[in-house]
Coordinates of C-alpha atoms in Angstrom, one line a residue:
X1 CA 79.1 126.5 116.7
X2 CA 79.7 123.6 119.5
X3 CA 78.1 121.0 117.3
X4 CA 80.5 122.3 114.2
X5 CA 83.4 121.9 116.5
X6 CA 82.6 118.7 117.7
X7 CA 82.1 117.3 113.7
X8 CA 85.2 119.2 112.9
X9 CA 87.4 117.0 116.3
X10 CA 85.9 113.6 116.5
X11 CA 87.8 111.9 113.1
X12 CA 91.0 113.6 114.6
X13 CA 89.8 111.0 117.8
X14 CA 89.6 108.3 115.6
X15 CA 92.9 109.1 114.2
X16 CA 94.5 109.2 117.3
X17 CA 92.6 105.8 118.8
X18 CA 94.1 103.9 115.0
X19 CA 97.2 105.5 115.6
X20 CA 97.5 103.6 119.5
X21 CA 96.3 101.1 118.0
X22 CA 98.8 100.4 115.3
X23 CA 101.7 101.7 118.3
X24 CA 100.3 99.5 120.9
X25 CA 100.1 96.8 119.1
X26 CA 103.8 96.9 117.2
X27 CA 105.7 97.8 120.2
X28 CA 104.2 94.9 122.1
X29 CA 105.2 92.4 119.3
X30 CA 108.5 93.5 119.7
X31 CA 109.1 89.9 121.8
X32 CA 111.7 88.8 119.9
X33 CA 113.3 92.0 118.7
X34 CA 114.5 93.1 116.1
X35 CA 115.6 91.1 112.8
X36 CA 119.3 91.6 111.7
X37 CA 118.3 93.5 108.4
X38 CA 117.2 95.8 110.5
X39 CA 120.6 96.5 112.2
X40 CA 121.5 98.0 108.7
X41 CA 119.9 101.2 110.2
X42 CA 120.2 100.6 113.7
X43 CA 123.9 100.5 113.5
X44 CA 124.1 103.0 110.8
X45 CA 122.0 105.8 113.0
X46 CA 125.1 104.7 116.1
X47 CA 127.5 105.5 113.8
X48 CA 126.1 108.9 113.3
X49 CA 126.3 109.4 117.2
X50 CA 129.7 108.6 116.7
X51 CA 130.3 111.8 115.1
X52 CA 130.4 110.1 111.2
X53 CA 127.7 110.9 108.5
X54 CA 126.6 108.5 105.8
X55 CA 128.3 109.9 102.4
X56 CA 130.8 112.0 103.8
X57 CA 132.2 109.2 106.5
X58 CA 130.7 106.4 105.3
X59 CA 129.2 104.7 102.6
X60 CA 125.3 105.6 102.2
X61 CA 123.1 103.4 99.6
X62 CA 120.8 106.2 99.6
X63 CA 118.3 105.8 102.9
X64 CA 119.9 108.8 104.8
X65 CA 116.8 109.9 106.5
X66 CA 116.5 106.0 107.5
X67 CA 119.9 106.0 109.3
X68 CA 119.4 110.1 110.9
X69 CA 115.6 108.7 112.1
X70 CA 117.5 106.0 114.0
X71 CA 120.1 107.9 115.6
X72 CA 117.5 110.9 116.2
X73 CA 115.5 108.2 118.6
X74 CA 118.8 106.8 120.4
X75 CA 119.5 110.3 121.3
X76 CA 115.9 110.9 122.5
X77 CA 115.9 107.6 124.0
X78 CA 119.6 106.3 124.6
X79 CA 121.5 104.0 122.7
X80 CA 119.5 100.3 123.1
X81 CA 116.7 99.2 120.9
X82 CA 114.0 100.5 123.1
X83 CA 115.0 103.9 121.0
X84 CA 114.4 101.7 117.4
X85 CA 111.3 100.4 118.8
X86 CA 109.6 103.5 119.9
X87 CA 110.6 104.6 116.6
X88 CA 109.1 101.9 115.0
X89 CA 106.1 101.4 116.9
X90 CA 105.1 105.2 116.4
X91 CA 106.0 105.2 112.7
X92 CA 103.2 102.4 112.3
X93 CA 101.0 104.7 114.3
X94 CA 101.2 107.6 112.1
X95 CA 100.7 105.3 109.2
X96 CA 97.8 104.2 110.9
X97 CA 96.6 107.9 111.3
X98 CA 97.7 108.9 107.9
X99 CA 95.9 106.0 106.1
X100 CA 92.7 106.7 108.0
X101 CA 92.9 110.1 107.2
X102 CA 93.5 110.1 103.4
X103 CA 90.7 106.9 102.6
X104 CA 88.4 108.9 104.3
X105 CA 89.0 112.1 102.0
X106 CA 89.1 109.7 99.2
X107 CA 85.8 108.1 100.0
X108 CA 83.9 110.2 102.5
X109 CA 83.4 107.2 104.9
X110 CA 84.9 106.7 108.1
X111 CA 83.5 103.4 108.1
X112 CA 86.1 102.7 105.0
X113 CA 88.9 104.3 106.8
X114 CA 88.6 102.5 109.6
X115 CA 88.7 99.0 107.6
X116 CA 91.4 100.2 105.3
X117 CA 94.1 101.2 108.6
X118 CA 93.1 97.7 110.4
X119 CA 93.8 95.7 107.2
X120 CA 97.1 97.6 106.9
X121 CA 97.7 97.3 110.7
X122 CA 96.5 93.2 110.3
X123 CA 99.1 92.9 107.3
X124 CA 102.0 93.1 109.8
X125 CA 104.8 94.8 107.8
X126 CA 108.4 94.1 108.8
X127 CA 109.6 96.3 111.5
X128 CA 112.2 98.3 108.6
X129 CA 109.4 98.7 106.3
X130 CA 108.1 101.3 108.3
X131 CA 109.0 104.4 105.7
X132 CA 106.9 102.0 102.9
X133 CA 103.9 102.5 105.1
X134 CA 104.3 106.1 106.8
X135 CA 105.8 107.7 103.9
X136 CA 103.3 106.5 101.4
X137 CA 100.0 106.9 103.7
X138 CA 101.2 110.9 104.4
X139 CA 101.6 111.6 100.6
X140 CA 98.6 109.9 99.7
X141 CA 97.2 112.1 102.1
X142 CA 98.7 115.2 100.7
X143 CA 97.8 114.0 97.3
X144 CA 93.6 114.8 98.8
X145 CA 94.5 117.7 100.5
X146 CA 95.6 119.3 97.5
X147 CA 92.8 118.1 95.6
X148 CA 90.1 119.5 97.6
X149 CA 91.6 123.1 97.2
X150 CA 94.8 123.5 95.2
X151 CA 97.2 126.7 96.0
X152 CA 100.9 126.8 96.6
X153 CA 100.9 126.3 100.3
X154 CA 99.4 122.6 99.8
X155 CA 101.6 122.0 96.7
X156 CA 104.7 123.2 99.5
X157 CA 103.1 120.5 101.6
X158 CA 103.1 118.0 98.9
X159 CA 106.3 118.3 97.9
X160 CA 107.8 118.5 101.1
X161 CA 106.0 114.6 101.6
X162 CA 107.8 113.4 98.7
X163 CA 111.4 114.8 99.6
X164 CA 110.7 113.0 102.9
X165 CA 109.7 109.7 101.3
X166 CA 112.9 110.5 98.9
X167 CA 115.0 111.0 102.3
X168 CA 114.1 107.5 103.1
X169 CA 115.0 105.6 100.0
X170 CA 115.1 107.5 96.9
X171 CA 112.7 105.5 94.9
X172 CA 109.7 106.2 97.3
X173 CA 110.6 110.1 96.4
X174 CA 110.7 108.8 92.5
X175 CA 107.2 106.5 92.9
X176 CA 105.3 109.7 94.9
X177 CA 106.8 112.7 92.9
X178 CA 105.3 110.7 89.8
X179 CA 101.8 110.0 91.5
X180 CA 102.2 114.1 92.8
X181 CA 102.7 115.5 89.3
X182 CA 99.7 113.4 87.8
X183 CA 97.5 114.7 91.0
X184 CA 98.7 118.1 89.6
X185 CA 97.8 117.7 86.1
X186 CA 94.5 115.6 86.4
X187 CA 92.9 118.0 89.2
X188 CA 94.6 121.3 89.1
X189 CA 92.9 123.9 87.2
X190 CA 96.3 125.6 86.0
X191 CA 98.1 122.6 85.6
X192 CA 101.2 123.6 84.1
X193 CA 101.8 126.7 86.4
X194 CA 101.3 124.0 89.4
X195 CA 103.7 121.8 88.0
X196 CA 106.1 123.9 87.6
X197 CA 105.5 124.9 91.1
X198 CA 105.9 121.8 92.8
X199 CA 109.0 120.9 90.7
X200 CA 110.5 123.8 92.1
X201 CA 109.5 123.1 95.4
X202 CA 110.9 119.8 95.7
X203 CA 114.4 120.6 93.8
X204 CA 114.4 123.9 96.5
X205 CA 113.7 121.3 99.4
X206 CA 115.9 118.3 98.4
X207 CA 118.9 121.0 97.2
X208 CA 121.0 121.0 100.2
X209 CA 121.2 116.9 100.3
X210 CA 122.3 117.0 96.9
X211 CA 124.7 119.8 97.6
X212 CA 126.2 117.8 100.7
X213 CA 126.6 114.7 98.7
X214 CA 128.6 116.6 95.8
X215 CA 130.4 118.0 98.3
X216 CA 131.7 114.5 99.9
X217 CA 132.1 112.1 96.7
X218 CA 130.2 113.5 94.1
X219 CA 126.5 112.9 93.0
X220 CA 127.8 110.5 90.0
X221 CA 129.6 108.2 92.9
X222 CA 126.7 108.4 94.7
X223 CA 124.1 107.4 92.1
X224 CA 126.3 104.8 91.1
X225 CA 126.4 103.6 94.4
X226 CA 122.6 103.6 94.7
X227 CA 122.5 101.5 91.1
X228 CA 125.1 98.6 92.5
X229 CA 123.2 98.3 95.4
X230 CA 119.8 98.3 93.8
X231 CA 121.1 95.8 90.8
X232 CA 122.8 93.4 93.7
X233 CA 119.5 93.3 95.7
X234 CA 117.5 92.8 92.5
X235 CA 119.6 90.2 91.4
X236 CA 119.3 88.4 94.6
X237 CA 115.8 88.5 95.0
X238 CA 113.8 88.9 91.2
X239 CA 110.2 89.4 91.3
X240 CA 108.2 86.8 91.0
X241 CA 105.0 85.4 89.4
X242 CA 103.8 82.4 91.6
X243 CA 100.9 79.7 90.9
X244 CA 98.0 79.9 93.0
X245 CA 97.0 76.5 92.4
X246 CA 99.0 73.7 94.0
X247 CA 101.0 76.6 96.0
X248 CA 102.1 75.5 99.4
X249 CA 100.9 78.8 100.5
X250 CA 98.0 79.7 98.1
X251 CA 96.7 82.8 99.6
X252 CA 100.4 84.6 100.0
X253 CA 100.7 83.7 96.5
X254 CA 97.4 84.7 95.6
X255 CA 98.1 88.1 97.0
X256 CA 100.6 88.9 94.3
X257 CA 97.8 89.2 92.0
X258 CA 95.1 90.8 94.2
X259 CA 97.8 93.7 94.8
X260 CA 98.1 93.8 90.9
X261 CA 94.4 93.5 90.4
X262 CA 93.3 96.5 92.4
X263 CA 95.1 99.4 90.4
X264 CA 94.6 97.9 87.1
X265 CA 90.5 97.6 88.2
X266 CA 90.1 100.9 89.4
X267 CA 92.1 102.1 86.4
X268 CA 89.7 100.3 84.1
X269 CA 86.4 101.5 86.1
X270 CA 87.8 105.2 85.7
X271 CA 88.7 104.7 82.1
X272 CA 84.6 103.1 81.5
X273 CA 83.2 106.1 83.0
X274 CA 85.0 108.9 80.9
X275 CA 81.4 110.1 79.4
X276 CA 80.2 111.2 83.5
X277 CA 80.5 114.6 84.7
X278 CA 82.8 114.2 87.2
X279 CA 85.2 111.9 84.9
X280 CA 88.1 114.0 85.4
X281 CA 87.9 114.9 89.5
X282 CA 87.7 110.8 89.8
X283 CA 90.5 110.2 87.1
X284 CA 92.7 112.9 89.5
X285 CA 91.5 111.1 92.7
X286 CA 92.2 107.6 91.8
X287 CA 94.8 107.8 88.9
X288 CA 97.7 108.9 91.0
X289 CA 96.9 106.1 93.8
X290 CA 96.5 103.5 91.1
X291 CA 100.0 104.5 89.2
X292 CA 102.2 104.7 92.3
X293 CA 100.6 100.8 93.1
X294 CA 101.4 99.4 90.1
X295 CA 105.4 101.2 90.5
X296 CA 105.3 99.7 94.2
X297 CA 104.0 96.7 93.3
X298 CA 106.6 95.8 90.6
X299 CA 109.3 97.0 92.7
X300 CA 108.1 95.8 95.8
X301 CA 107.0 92.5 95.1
X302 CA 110.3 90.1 95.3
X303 CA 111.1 86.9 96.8
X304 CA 110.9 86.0 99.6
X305 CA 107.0 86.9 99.1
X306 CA 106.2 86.6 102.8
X307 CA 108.5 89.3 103.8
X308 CA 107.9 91.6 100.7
X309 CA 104.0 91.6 100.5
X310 CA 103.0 93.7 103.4
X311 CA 105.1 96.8 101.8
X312 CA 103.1 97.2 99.0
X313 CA 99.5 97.5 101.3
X314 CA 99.1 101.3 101.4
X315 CA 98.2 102.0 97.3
X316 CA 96.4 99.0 97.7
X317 CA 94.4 99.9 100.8
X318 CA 93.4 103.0 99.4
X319 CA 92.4 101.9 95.9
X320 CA 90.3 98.8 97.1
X321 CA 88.4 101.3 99.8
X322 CA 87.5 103.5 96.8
X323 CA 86.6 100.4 95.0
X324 CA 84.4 99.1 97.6
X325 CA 83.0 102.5 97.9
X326 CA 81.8 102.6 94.0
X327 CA 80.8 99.1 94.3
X328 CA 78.0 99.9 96.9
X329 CA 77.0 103.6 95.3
X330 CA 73.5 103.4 93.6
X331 CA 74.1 102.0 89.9
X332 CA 72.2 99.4 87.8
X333 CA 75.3 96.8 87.8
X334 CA 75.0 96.8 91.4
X335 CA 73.9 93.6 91.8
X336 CA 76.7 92.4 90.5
X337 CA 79.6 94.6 91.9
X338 CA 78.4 94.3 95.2
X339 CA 79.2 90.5 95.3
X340 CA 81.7 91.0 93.5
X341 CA 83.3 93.1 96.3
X342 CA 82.2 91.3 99.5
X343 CA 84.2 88.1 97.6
X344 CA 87.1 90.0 96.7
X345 CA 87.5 91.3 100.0
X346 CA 87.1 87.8 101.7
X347 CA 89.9 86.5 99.8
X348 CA 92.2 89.6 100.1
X349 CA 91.5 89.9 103.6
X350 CA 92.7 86.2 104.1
X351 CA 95.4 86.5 102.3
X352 CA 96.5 89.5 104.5
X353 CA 95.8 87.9 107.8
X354 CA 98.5 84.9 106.2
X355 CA 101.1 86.8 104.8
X356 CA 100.9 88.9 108.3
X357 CA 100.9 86.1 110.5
X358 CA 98.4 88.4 112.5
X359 CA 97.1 85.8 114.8
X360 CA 100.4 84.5 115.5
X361 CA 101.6 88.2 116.3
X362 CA 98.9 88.9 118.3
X363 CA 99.4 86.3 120.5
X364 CA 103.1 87.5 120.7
X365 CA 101.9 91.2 121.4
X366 CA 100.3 89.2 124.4
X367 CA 97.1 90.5 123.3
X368 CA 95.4 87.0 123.7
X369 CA 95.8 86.9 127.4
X370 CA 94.3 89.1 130.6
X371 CA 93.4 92.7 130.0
X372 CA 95.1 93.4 133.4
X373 CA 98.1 91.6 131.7
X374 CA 98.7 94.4 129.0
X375 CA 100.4 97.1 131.3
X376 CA 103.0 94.2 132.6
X377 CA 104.2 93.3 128.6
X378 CA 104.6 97.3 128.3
X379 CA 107.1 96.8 131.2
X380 CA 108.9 93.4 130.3
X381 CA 109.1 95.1 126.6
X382 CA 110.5 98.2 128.0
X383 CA 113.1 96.1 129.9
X384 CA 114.2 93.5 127.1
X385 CA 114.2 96.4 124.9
X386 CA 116.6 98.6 127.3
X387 CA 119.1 95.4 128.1
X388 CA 122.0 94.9 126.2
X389 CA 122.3 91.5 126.0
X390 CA 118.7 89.4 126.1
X391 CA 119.4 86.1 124.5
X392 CA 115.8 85.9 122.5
X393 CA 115.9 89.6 121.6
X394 CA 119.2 89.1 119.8
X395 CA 118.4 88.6 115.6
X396 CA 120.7 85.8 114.7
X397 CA 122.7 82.6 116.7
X398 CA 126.1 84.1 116.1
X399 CA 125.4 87.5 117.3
X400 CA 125.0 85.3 120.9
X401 CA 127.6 83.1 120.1
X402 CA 129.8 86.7 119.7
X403 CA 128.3 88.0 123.8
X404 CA 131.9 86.6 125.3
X405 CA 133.5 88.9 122.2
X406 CA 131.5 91.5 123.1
X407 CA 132.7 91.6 126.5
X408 CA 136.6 91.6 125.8
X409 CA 135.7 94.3 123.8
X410 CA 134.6 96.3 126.5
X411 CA 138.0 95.3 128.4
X412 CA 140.3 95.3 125.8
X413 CA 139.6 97.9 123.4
X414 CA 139.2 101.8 123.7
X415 CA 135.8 103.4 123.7
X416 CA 137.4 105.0 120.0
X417 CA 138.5 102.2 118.5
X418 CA 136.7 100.3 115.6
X419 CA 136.0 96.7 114.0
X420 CA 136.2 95.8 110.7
X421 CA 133.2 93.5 109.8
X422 CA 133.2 90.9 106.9
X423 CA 130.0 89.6 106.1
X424 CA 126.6 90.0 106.7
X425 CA 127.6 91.0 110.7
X426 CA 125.6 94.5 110.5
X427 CA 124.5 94.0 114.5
X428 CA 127.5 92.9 115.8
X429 CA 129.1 97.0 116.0
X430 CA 125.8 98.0 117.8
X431 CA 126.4 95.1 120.3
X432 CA 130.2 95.9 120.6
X433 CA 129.2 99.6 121.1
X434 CA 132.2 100.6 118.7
X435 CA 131.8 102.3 114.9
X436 CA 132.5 100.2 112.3
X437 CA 135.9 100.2 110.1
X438 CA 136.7 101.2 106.6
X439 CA 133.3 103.5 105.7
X440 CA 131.1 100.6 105.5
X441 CA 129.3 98.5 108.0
X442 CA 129.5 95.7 106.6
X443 CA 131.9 93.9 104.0
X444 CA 129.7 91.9 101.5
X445 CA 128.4 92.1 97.7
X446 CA 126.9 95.7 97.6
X447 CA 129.8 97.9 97.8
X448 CA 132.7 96.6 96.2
X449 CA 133.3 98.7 93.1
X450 CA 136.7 100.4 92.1
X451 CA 135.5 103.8 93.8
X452 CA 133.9 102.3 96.9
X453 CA 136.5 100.2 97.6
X454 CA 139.4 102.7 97.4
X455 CA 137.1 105.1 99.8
X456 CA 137.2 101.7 102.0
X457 CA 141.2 101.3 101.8
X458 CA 141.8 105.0 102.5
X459 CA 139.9 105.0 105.7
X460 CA 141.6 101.7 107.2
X461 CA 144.8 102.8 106.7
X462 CA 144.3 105.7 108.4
X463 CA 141.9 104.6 111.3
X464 CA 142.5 102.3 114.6
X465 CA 140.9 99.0 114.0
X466 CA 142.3 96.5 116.5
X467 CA 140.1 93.9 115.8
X468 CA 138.2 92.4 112.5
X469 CA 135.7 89.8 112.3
X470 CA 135.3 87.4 108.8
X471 CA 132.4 84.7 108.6
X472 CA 134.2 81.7 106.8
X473 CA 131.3 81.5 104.4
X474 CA 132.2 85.1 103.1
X475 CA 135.9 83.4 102.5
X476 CA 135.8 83.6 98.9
X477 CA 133.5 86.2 98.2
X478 CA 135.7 89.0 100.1
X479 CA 138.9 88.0 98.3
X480 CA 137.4 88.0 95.2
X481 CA 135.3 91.0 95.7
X482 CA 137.6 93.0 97.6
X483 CA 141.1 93.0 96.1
X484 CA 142.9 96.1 97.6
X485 CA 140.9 95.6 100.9
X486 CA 141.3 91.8 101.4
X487 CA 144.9 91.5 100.8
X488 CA 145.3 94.6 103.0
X489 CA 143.6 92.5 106.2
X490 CA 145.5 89.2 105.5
X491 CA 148.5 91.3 105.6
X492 CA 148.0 93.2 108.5
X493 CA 145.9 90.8 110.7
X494 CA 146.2 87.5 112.6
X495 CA 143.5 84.7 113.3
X496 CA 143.4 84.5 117.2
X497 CA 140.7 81.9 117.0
X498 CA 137.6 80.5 114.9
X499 CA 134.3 80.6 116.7
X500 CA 132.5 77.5 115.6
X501 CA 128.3 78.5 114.6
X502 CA 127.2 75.2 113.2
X503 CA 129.2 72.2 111.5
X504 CA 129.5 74.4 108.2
X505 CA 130.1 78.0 109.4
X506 CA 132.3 79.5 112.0
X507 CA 133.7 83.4 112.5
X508 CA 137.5 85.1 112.0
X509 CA 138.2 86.5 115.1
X510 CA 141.6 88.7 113.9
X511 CA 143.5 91.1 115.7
X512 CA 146.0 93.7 114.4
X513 CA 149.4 93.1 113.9
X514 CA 149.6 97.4 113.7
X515 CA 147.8 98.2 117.0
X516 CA 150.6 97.9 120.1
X517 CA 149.0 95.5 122.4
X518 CA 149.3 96.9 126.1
X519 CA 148.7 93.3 127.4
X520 CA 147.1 90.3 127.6
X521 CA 143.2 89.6 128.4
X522 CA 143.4 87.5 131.8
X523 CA 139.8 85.7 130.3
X524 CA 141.0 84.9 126.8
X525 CA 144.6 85.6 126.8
X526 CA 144.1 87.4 123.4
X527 CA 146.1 91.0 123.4
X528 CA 144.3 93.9 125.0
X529 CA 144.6 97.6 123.5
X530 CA 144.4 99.9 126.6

């Protein structure tokens, strides 16, 4: 009974070893922070500790578990960015775990799951990504579970993994809940009763969200909402289909095709061995992973490539391990899928170590240096992380430029009041330590139609907002965009000075003409309001 124990515990040991691994390692290479696209959920889970909730009090592109993780972890932790990263850092661990876990149901080999979580580790997602990796490496998961004995407490589980993933963006619930139902009816014996099941699961699970968004706007503002930003973002950055050959970066863009090549491989390998015994067990192990990466890889795959290739490593991790798994098992083309494999692997695995800059973030981690070294970086990481203003911590130049705004802020405005932000400024309300203006944290190109904008004009006029902030390259885009909210600010708002960035760009500073001005700032000789 010992010995059955002990086989039973030491993969959860593994587990927990990949998943210190993955959380040693990302919260280490936190050196420089945290980027500003990132601040889209940093700032958004402060403005829930403000008391506001996306939808109802502000505008929500549909990430609301994104934002509530966020300003879950500043509560835990208190408001600085050592909350985001220990959020961060143990998302990638559970990814780490979760990935482990399911290549090893999928495949039977540790030795796999172990290569499969350090390849996704090595890819180095960015720090926001981390729902594209945790999300999709616990469904996966709960894709096997179900497999290896299907009844309506694992399909509860299931579902409940892909309302999560929904929770986070709602496209990751769409991608999953596809691969989810095709688990169901490829390797459930009562397909159709299961389906059912688990479609009433996850409507009964993701049915108070959608009640609470009718309830504040309406689902048909909301999904139209979603669509804007999604078309914007798509328009800004299309997929792409690079050359290889003559590429300044030939293995980034040769990864583009490896991620395609893995699901449409395994796909074919299934689809060559219908006549086996075990045909349909293999189509429901493999099919699902091999849909959901092609869905993530067309999706996921946009410029700039060297950002966007990490996200799509979880499908791909776990449908090359199976791969390399049926490569090596006893067969008579074995000579020739084994080479095959080691090759393909090769050049994946250099392509991954380029698009994730591993060696370079290693040797940020401060993983390069003295063993004894490792427990000081935890403490100078713990410190940058906890400091409000650390000049190489901070994501952009004019987010330093603003740390003299910041402090008349502190002096000059109430602890209640808010800023209006123009632009692509999403850090600068987390920095201020005020909530941001209007329902929206930032004034650019994603929410500017008739209905989001009125929800905007409503919520200025009736809030205190002393101060606004307009980058002069946004100029032209805000009045055009904008056109009850930007004549709204010109009317009611004065330019106290232009901060200067660079020789093309420099920042609105505006005050209120609505807010009484108690006096004047002795530093700046701007008005203070209290």
């Amino acid at each position: 009974m010992r010995a059955a124990r002990s086989d039973d515990r030491w993969p959860l040991l593994v587990y927990a070893l990949l998943f210190a691994i993955a959380a040693i390692f990302r919260f280490l290479a936190l050196k420089n922070g945290f980027v500003n696209d990132h601040f889209v959920y940093i700032t958004g889970g402060r403005q829930i500790l403000f008391g506001e909730w996306p939808t109802r009090d502000w505008i929500d592109p549909g990430l609301p578990l994104m934002f509530a993780a966020s300003a879950f972890a500043q509560k835990l932790f208190g408001p600085t960015l050592f909350a985001e990263g220990m959020l961060v850092s143990c998302a990638f661990g559970l990814a780490a775990a979760f990935t482990a876990a399911a290549v090893r149901q999928l495949t039977g080999s540790m030795a796999l799951a172990i290569l499969a979580t350090l390849v996704e580790i090595a890819v180095f997602p960015r720090t926001y990504s981390y729902p594209k990796i945790v999300a999709y490496g616990c469904a996966f998961w709960t894709y096997g579970w179900y497999l290896k004995r299907p009844d309506r407490i694992r399909l509860s589980v299931m579902a409940a993994a892909v309302v999560v993933a929904f929770l986070f963006r709602h496209d990751h619930g769409l991608f999953l809940g596809i691969g989810g139902a095709l688990t169901i009816l490829l390797g459930s014996p009562r397909a159709r009763a299961d389906l059912l099941t688990f479609a009433g699961f996850t409507a009964a699970l993701v049915l108070p969200y959608l009640l609470f968004v009718q309830m504040h706007g309406g689902l048909l503002t909301y999904f139209r909402t979603g669509v804007e930003f999604s078309q914007r973002e798509a328009a800004r950055q299309w997929h792409v289909w690079p050359r290889v050959f003559g590429d300044e970066r030939p293995l980034q863009s040769a990864m583009v095709y490896e991620l395609y090549a893995l699901p449409l491989i395994a796909l074919a390998v299934v689809a060559a061995s219908w006549t086996r015994a075990d045909w349909k067990a293999t189509a429901a192990w493999v099919g699902p992973l091999a849909v959901v990466a092609l869905l993530v890889d067309f999706n996921f795959i946009r410029d700039p490539l060297l950002t966007r290739l990490a996200d799509a490593i979880v499908p791909a991790v776990l449908v090359g391990s199976w791969l390399l798994a049926r490569a090596f098992s006893p067969s008579r083309l074995r000579m020739v899928t084994v080479p095959f494999a080691l090759m393909f692997f090769v050049l994946m695995g250099a392509s991954v170590l380029t698009v994730g800059s591993t060696w370079d973030e290693i040797d940020r981690a401060g993983l390069l240096g003295h063993r004894q070294d490792v427990p000081k970086r935890f403490a100078e990481r713990t410190t940058d992380l906890r400091t409000r203003f650390v000049d190489y911590q901070m994501p952009t130049p004019v987010s330093r430029l603003l740390i003299p705004f910041f402090h008349y802020v502190d002096r000059c405005t109430r602890p209640d009041d808010r800023l209006f932000v123009g632009g692509f400024l999403v850090e600068v309300p987390f920095y201020a330590e005020r909530a941001f203006a209007g329902g929206q944290e930032y004034f650019g190109a994603y929410f500017s139609s008739a209905a989001n904008e009125r929800f905007a004009f409503d919520r200025l006029q009736r809030q205190r907002v002393p101060l606004a902030l307009l980058p002069s390259e946004y100029d032209e885009e805000f009045d055009k965009r904008f056109t009850l909210v930007a004549p709204y600010v010109h009317a009611h708002y004065t330019l106290v000075t232009d901060l200067a960035v660079d020789a093309e760009q420099t920042i609105h500073i505006l005050v209120s003409r609505d807010v009484p001005a108690a006096a004047r700032d002795p530093e700046t000789g701007w008005p203070c309001f209290r």
